[in-house]
Short mmCIF file of C-alpha atoms in Angstrom, two decimals:
data_model
loop_
_atom_site.label_atom_id
_atom_site.label_comp_id
_atom_site.label_asym_id
_atom_site.label_seq_id
_atom_site.Cartn_x
_atom_site.Cartn_y
_atom_site.Cartn_z
CA MET A 1 -0.07 -0.03 -0.09
CA ASN A 2 2.63 2.35 0.89
CA LYS A 3 4.55 1.52 -2.33
CA ILE A 4 1.40 2.26 -4.39
CA ALA A 5 1.10 5.47 -2.74
CA LEU A 6 4.70 6.32 -3.24
CA SER A 7 4.36 5.47 -6.87
CA ILE A 8 1.54 7.67 -7.48
CA ILE A 9 3.28 10.58 -5.66
CA VAL A 10 6.51 9.99 -7.92
CA ALA A 11 4.35 9.87 -11.04
CA GLY A 12 2.48 13.11 -9.99
CA ILE A 13 5.90 14.66 -9.51
CA LEU A 14 7.24 13.61 -12.83
CA GLY A 15 4.19 14.55 -14.60
CA ASN A 16 4.22 18.16 -13.06
CA ILE A 17 8.05 18.25 -14.13
CA ALA A 18 7.07 17.53 -17.71
CA LEU A 19 4.13 19.95 -17.40
CA ALA A 20 6.44 22.74 -16.43
CA ASP A 21 8.85 21.98 -19.00
CA GLU A 22 6.19 22.12 -21.66
CA ILE A 23 5.23 25.46 -20.34
CA ASP A 24 8.60 26.74 -20.30
CA ASP A 25 8.94 25.83 -23.97
CA GLU A 26 5.73 27.39 -24.87
CA ILE A 27 6.63 30.51 -22.92
CA GLN A 28 9.94 30.46 -24.85
CA ARG A 29 8.41 30.02 -27.90
CA VAL A 30 5.89 33.04 -27.63
CA GLU A 31 8.67 35.11 -26.38
CA LYS A 32 10.46 34.41 -29.52
CA GLU A 33 7.55 35.21 -31.67
CA ASN A 34 7.03 38.35 -29.70
CA LYS A 35 10.70 39.28 -30.47
CA ILE A 36 10.32 38.66 -34.13
CA LEU A 37 7.12 40.54 -34.18
CA GLU A 38 8.81 43.41 -32.39
CA LEU A 39 11.92 43.34 -34.67
CA GLN A 40 9.43 43.30 -37.79
CA ARG A 41 7.68 46.19 -36.26
CA LYS A 42 10.86 48.32 -35.58
CA LYS A 43 12.07 47.35 -39.28
CA LYS A 44 8.80 48.60 -40.54
CA GLN A 45 9.20 51.90 -38.48
CA LEU A 46 12.65 52.29 -39.70
CA GLU A 47 11.63 51.87 -43.21
CA MET A 48 8.71 54.38 -42.82
CA GLN A 49 11.12 56.91 -41.20
CA ASN A 50 13.58 56.26 -44.15
CA GLN A 51 10.69 56.86 -46.47
CA GLN A 52 9.66 59.88 -44.81
CA ILE A 53 13.21 61.31 -44.83
CA GLN A 54 13.73 60.70 -48.49
CA ASN A 55 10.44 62.30 -49.18
CA GLN A 56 11.65 65.40 -47.10
CA ILE A 57 14.98 65.48 -49.27
CA VAL A 58 13.02 65.22 -52.39
CA ASN A 59 10.63 67.84 -51.47
CA GLN A 60 13.30 70.19 -50.17
CA ASN A 61 15.30 69.59 -53.60
CA ASN A 62 12.02 70.27 -55.47
CA THR A 63 11.49 73.44 -53.38
CA GLN A 64 14.97 74.63 -53.99
CA SER A 65 14.74 73.88 -57.74
CA LYS A 66 11.43 75.90 -57.95
CA ASP A 67 13.10 78.73 -56.02
CA SER A 68 16.05 78.73 -58.40
CA LEU A 69 14.07 78.51 -61.48
CA THR A 70 11.79 81.31 -59.95
CA SER A 71 14.83 83.32 -58.87
CA LYS A 72 16.12 82.82 -62.72
CA ALA A 73 12.78 83.77 -64.18
CA LYS A 74 12.81 86.94 -62.07
CA VAL A 75 16.51 87.99 -63.11
CA VAL A 76 15.43 87.28 -66.73
CA LYS A 77 12.19 89.26 -66.31
CA VAL A 78 14.26 92.24 -64.69
CA LYS A 79 16.77 92.06 -67.62
CA LYS A 80 14.06 92.29 -70.20
CA VAL A 81 12.18 95.35 -68.65
CA LYS A 82 13.68 98.52 -69.73
CA ASP A 83 13.56 101.64 -67.69
CA PRO A 84 10.57 103.59 -69.36
CA ASN A 85 12.61 106.81 -68.65
CA SER A 86 15.99 105.45 -70.29
CA LYS A 87 17.17 107.76 -73.09
CA ASN A 88 19.55 104.96 -74.27
CA GLY A 89 19.15 102.94 -77.46
CA PHE A 90 19.36 102.63 -81.29
CA PHE A 91 17.33 104.98 -83.35
CA ILE A 92 16.49 105.58 -86.75
CA GLY A 93 14.96 108.57 -88.86
CA VAL A 94 15.12 110.90 -91.37
CA GLU A 95 17.42 113.87 -92.04
CA GLY A 96 17.38 117.23 -94.19
CA THR A 97 19.78 119.73 -94.99
CA LEU A 98 19.60 123.29 -96.32
CA GLY A 99 22.92 125.10 -97.35
CA THR A 100 24.81 126.30 -100.34
CA SER A 101 27.26 124.66 -102.75
CA LYS A 102 30.11 126.63 -104.29
CA ASN A 103 31.84 125.66 -107.60
CA ASP A 104 35.06 127.07 -109.14
CA PHE A 105 35.21 126.18 -112.85
CA ARG A 106 38.14 126.64 -114.97
CA ALA A 107 37.88 125.94 -119.01
CA HIS A 108 41.15 125.33 -120.84
CA THR A 109 40.83 125.84 -124.73
CA ARG A 110 43.50 125.52 -127.32
CA ASP A 111 41.99 126.61 -130.67
CA THR A 112 43.13 128.57 -133.41
CA CYS A 113 42.56 132.26 -133.88
CA ASP A 114 43.80 132.69 -137.52
CA GLY A 115 43.36 129.22 -139.06
CA SER A 116 46.96 128.64 -139.13
CA THR A 117 48.24 128.92 -135.72
CA TYR A 118 47.33 127.84 -132.08
CA CYS A 119 45.61 130.16 -129.85
CA ASN A 120 45.31 128.93 -126.01
CA MET A 121 42.77 130.40 -123.55
CA THR A 122 41.79 129.82 -120.03
CA ASN A 123 38.61 131.07 -118.39
CA PHE A 124 37.66 131.14 -114.71
CA PHE A 125 34.28 131.10 -113.33
CA GLU A 126 32.60 130.96 -109.98
CA ALA A 127 28.98 130.16 -109.09
CA SER A 128 27.06 129.02 -106.04
CA ASN A 129 23.55 127.82 -105.41
CA ALA A 130 21.22 126.96 -102.76
CA THR A 131 21.06 123.12 -102.06
CA PHE A 132 18.65 120.85 -100.19
CA ASP A 133 19.36 117.23 -99.31
CA LEU A 134 17.25 114.55 -97.63
CA GLY A 135 17.73 110.97 -96.51
CA LEU A 136 18.08 108.58 -93.57
CA MET A 137 20.05 108.41 -90.35
CA GLY A 138 20.43 106.17 -87.52
CA GLY A 139 22.76 105.19 -84.81
CA TYR A 140 23.05 104.72 -80.97
CA GLN A 141 23.17 106.90 -77.87
CA HIS A 142 24.07 106.26 -74.31
CA TYR A 143 23.95 108.28 -71.06
CA PHE A 144 26.22 108.09 -68.26
CA GLY A 145 26.15 108.81 -64.32
CA ASP A 146 23.32 108.95 -61.83
CA SER A 147 21.66 112.09 -63.46
CA LYS A 148 21.70 110.57 -66.83
CA ARG A 149 22.29 114.18 -68.36
CA HIS A 150 25.52 113.56 -70.00
CA GLY A 151 26.06 110.95 -73.08
CA ILE A 152 27.61 110.27 -76.35
CA LYS A 153 25.84 110.00 -79.66
CA VAL A 154 27.06 108.16 -82.84
CA SER A 155 25.19 108.46 -86.03
CA ALA A 156 25.55 107.93 -89.52
CA HIS A 157 23.61 109.37 -92.46
CA ILE A 158 23.23 108.93 -96.41
CA TYR A 159 21.19 111.14 -98.68
CA SER A 160 20.87 112.99 -101.83
CA GLY A 161 19.49 116.12 -102.97
CA PHE A 162 18.68 119.10 -105.32
CA GLY A 163 20.56 122.44 -106.23
CA ASN A 164 23.77 121.04 -107.27
CA ASP A 165 23.69 122.80 -110.63
CA TRP A 166 25.54 125.93 -111.43
CA LYS A 167 24.95 128.71 -114.19
CA PHE A 168 28.10 130.57 -115.43
CA THR A 169 28.07 133.73 -117.61
CA TRP A 170 31.17 135.02 -119.33
CA LYS A 171 32.12 137.34 -122.11
CA ASP A 172 33.42 136.23 -125.31
CA ASN A 173 34.54 137.66 -128.82
CA ALA A 174 32.42 136.41 -131.78
CA PRO A 175 32.73 137.51 -135.37
CA ASP A 176 30.64 140.62 -136.49
CA TYR A 177 28.65 139.03 -139.37
CA SER A 178 27.24 142.36 -140.04
CA LYS A 179 30.43 143.46 -141.53
CA ASP A 180 32.72 142.14 -144.11
CA ASP A 181 36.00 143.41 -142.61
CA GLY A 182 36.55 140.52 -140.16
CA SER A 183 35.69 142.46 -137.13
CA PHE A 184 34.68 140.96 -133.71
CA ILE A 185 32.10 141.98 -131.20
CA VAL A 186 31.84 141.00 -127.41
CA VAL A 187 29.04 138.72 -126.69
CA THR A 188 27.63 137.30 -123.27
CA ARG A 189 27.43 133.47 -123.07
CA THR A 190 25.86 131.36 -120.44
CA GLY A 191 26.56 127.64 -119.55
CA THR A 192 25.12 125.19 -117.09
CA ILE A 193 26.82 122.32 -115.22
CA SER A 194 24.87 119.69 -112.97
CA TYR A 195 25.70 116.80 -110.85
CA VAL A 196 23.57 114.44 -108.66
CA PRO A 197 25.02 114.18 -105.16
CA ILE A 198 25.42 110.89 -103.02
CA LYS A 199 26.68 111.62 -99.54
CA PHE A 200 27.58 109.54 -96.77
CA GLY A 201 28.90 110.44 -93.36
CA PHE A 202 28.84 109.82 -89.67
CA ASP A 203 28.89 112.15 -86.55
CA VAL A 204 30.32 111.62 -82.93
CA LYS A 205 28.78 114.12 -80.45
CA TYR A 206 28.80 114.71 -76.76
CA LEU A 207 25.36 115.53 -75.26
CA TRP A 208 24.29 117.54 -72.30
CA ASP A 209 20.46 117.55 -71.19
CA PHE A 210 20.34 120.85 -69.24
CA LEU A 211 16.62 120.76 -69.11
CA GLN A 212 14.43 117.65 -68.13
CA GLU A 213 10.73 117.71 -67.19
CA GLY A 214 9.06 114.26 -67.12
CA LYS A 215 9.47 112.96 -70.71
CA HIS A 216 10.40 116.00 -72.09
CA THR A 217 14.15 116.82 -72.61
CA LEU A 218 16.26 119.50 -73.93
CA GLY A 219 20.09 119.43 -74.61
CA LEU A 220 23.01 120.84 -76.34
CA ASN A 221 25.12 118.41 -78.56
CA VAL A 222 28.57 119.17 -79.95
CA GLY A 223 31.02 116.98 -81.72
CA VAL A 224 32.88 116.24 -85.24
CA GLY A 225 31.81 114.57 -88.35
CA TYR A 226 33.12 113.07 -91.47
CA GLU A 227 31.41 113.10 -94.86
CA SER A 228 32.27 111.31 -98.33
CA ASP A 229 30.58 112.67 -101.29
CA THR A 230 30.40 111.56 -104.68
CA TYR A 231 28.88 113.67 -107.44
CA VAL A 232 27.43 111.68 -110.44
CA ASN A 233 25.62 112.10 -113.78
CA GLY A 234 27.69 115.24 -114.38
CA LYS A 235 26.88 117.03 -117.69
CA SER A 236 26.83 120.61 -119.15
CA GLY A 237 23.94 122.35 -121.16
CA PHE A 238 25.96 121.93 -124.43
CA GLY A 239 25.61 118.15 -123.86
CA GLU A 240 29.15 117.36 -122.55
CA VAL A 241 29.17 114.48 -120.22
CA PHE A 242 31.50 115.10 -117.06
CA ASP A 243 33.50 112.63 -114.93
CA ASN A 244 32.43 111.97 -111.41
CA ILE A 245 33.74 114.34 -108.60
CA PHE A 246 34.75 112.76 -105.17
CA LEU A 247 34.89 114.88 -101.98
CA ASN A 248 35.97 114.28 -98.46
CA ASN A 249 35.22 116.45 -95.69
CA VAL A 250 35.76 116.55 -91.82
CA TYR A 251 33.66 119.17 -89.90
CA PRO A 252 32.66 120.38 -86.32
CA VAL A 253 29.05 120.44 -85.57
CA ILE A 254 26.98 122.05 -82.80
CA GLY A 255 23.18 121.95 -82.29
CA LEU A 256 20.10 121.26 -80.07
CA HIS A 257 18.15 118.02 -79.35
CA TYR A 258 14.76 117.60 -78.04
CA TYR A 259 13.26 114.32 -76.71
CA CYS A 260 9.60 113.61 -76.19
CA GLY A 261 9.77 109.93 -74.78
CA HIS A 262 10.90 107.91 -77.64
CA HIS A 263 10.57 110.78 -80.45
CA GLN A 264 13.84 112.74 -80.84
CA PHE A 265 14.42 116.08 -82.95
CA GLU A 266 17.58 117.68 -83.48
CA LEU A 267 18.81 120.90 -85.17
CA MET A 268 22.39 121.30 -85.97
CA TYR A 269 24.65 123.50 -87.76
CA ARG A 270 27.72 121.79 -89.60
CA PHE A 271 30.55 124.21 -90.42
CA GLY A 272 32.50 124.34 -93.85
CA GLY A 273 35.09 121.75 -92.58
CA ILE A 274 38.61 121.15 -92.32
CA LEU A 275 38.86 119.43 -95.52
CA GLY A 276 36.15 121.50 -97.38
CA GLN A 277 37.22 121.33 -101.03
CA THR A 278 38.11 118.83 -103.74
CA GLY A 279 41.02 120.44 -105.41
CA ASN A 280 41.25 120.92 -109.27
CA GLN A 281 39.76 117.86 -110.75
CA GLU A 282 39.72 117.45 -114.46
CA VAL A 283 36.06 116.22 -115.51
CA TYR A 284 36.31 116.58 -119.22
CA TYR A 285 38.86 116.28 -121.86
CA GLU A 286 38.19 116.27 -125.80
CA GLU A 287 40.45 116.71 -128.67
CA TYR A 288 39.14 117.66 -132.24
CA ILE A 289 40.40 118.60 -135.52
CA ILE A 290 40.41 122.36 -136.46
CA PRO A 291 39.98 123.25 -140.15
CA ARG A 292 43.07 125.19 -141.32
CA ALA A 293 43.26 128.01 -143.66
CA ASP A 294 46.37 126.49 -145.17
CA SER A 295 44.74 123.18 -145.83
CA ASP A 296 47.63 122.08 -147.98
CA LYS A 297 49.98 121.79 -144.96
CA THR A 298 50.18 119.04 -142.61
CA PRO A 299 49.67 117.95 -140.02
CA PRO A 300 46.18 119.17 -139.24
CA LEU A 301 45.80 121.54 -136.24
CA ILE A 302 44.43 119.65 -133.01
CA GLY A 303 42.00 121.53 -130.72
CA ILE A 304 41.35 120.59 -127.10
CA SER A 305 38.91 121.38 -124.50
CA SER A 306 39.31 120.51 -120.89
CA TYR A 307 37.42 121.57 -117.79
CA ASP A 308 38.52 121.74 -114.16
CA ILE A 309 36.07 121.81 -111.26
CA LYS A 310 36.80 122.68 -107.79
CA LEU A 311 33.77 121.96 -105.26
CA LEU A 312 33.84 123.88 -101.88
CA ASN A 313 31.66 122.70 -99.15
CA GLN A 314 29.78 125.60 -97.50
CA SER A 315 28.26 125.46 -93.67
CA TYR A 316 24.73 124.18 -93.90
CA LEU A 317 21.69 123.73 -91.48
CA THR A 318 20.61 120.24 -90.66
CA VAL A 319 17.09 118.87 -89.11
CA ASN A 320 16.33 115.51 -88.35
CA TYR A 321 13.69 113.32 -86.56
CA ALA A 322 14.34 109.86 -85.17
CA TYR A 323 12.52 107.03 -83.17
CA ARG A 324 14.56 105.78 -80.26
CA PHE A 325 13.98 101.87 -79.45
#
């Protein structure tokens, strides 16, 4: 009996021990699972945090890029916008001049006075005429300093015009056909010379705006200029065709200018110039046979006609209008 009871007690103890081991194993398994779940949860949290950080970096980069683009756009926009009160810029317009043109004409003639010998003659003439030229002009101007009252203006012009024709009057001896004694009489002769001018030049001027009120500006300009003139289609009233004439001129210039917004007006006076004349240029030369009184003799007489012209630039008034861009 006692052995049976002891056996029962020992079996109960051993069963409890086995049950305790099972419970311990289950607890360890559960703990392992909890640790795994905890690790997985932390891993997920870390992944979420990393994703958030990456999103923040991307958003920050996008914001910086947008700010950079916006800043560049603003800079470009500022560059494109021009000060409405600026007087700097390119301009183009029309220009007209009113002045005089002076011509010194020299005619050389080798003819015969008696039908058998040569007789050389030279006649000098002077003539002047009012001229009007019209054409295009353009250039660039720039003002300096905070007040924008002082600047430089560079302009070029090209034009043609009217009035470059001259009339000459001279005295000459002519046979008196009313008499048979071979006498001569003094007669008055007239002749004309005409040319078409083509003029190109440029000016460099200093600008001083002494009066500024809103969009209205009044100022003084002074400087120097250069002009190259070509006179073409030369001819006389007797049908003679003349060679072209070339004239270079360096001149001082002074004037006033007025601005109304983008519209510019200028009144100038260009002086006669430092290089104001062409020199004597031969524009016509012709040889011809002269009938001789002693026709049985040789060789025949050869007559010569040649013309020299000197053009003298005179001072003239200039008016122009231009639009500034």
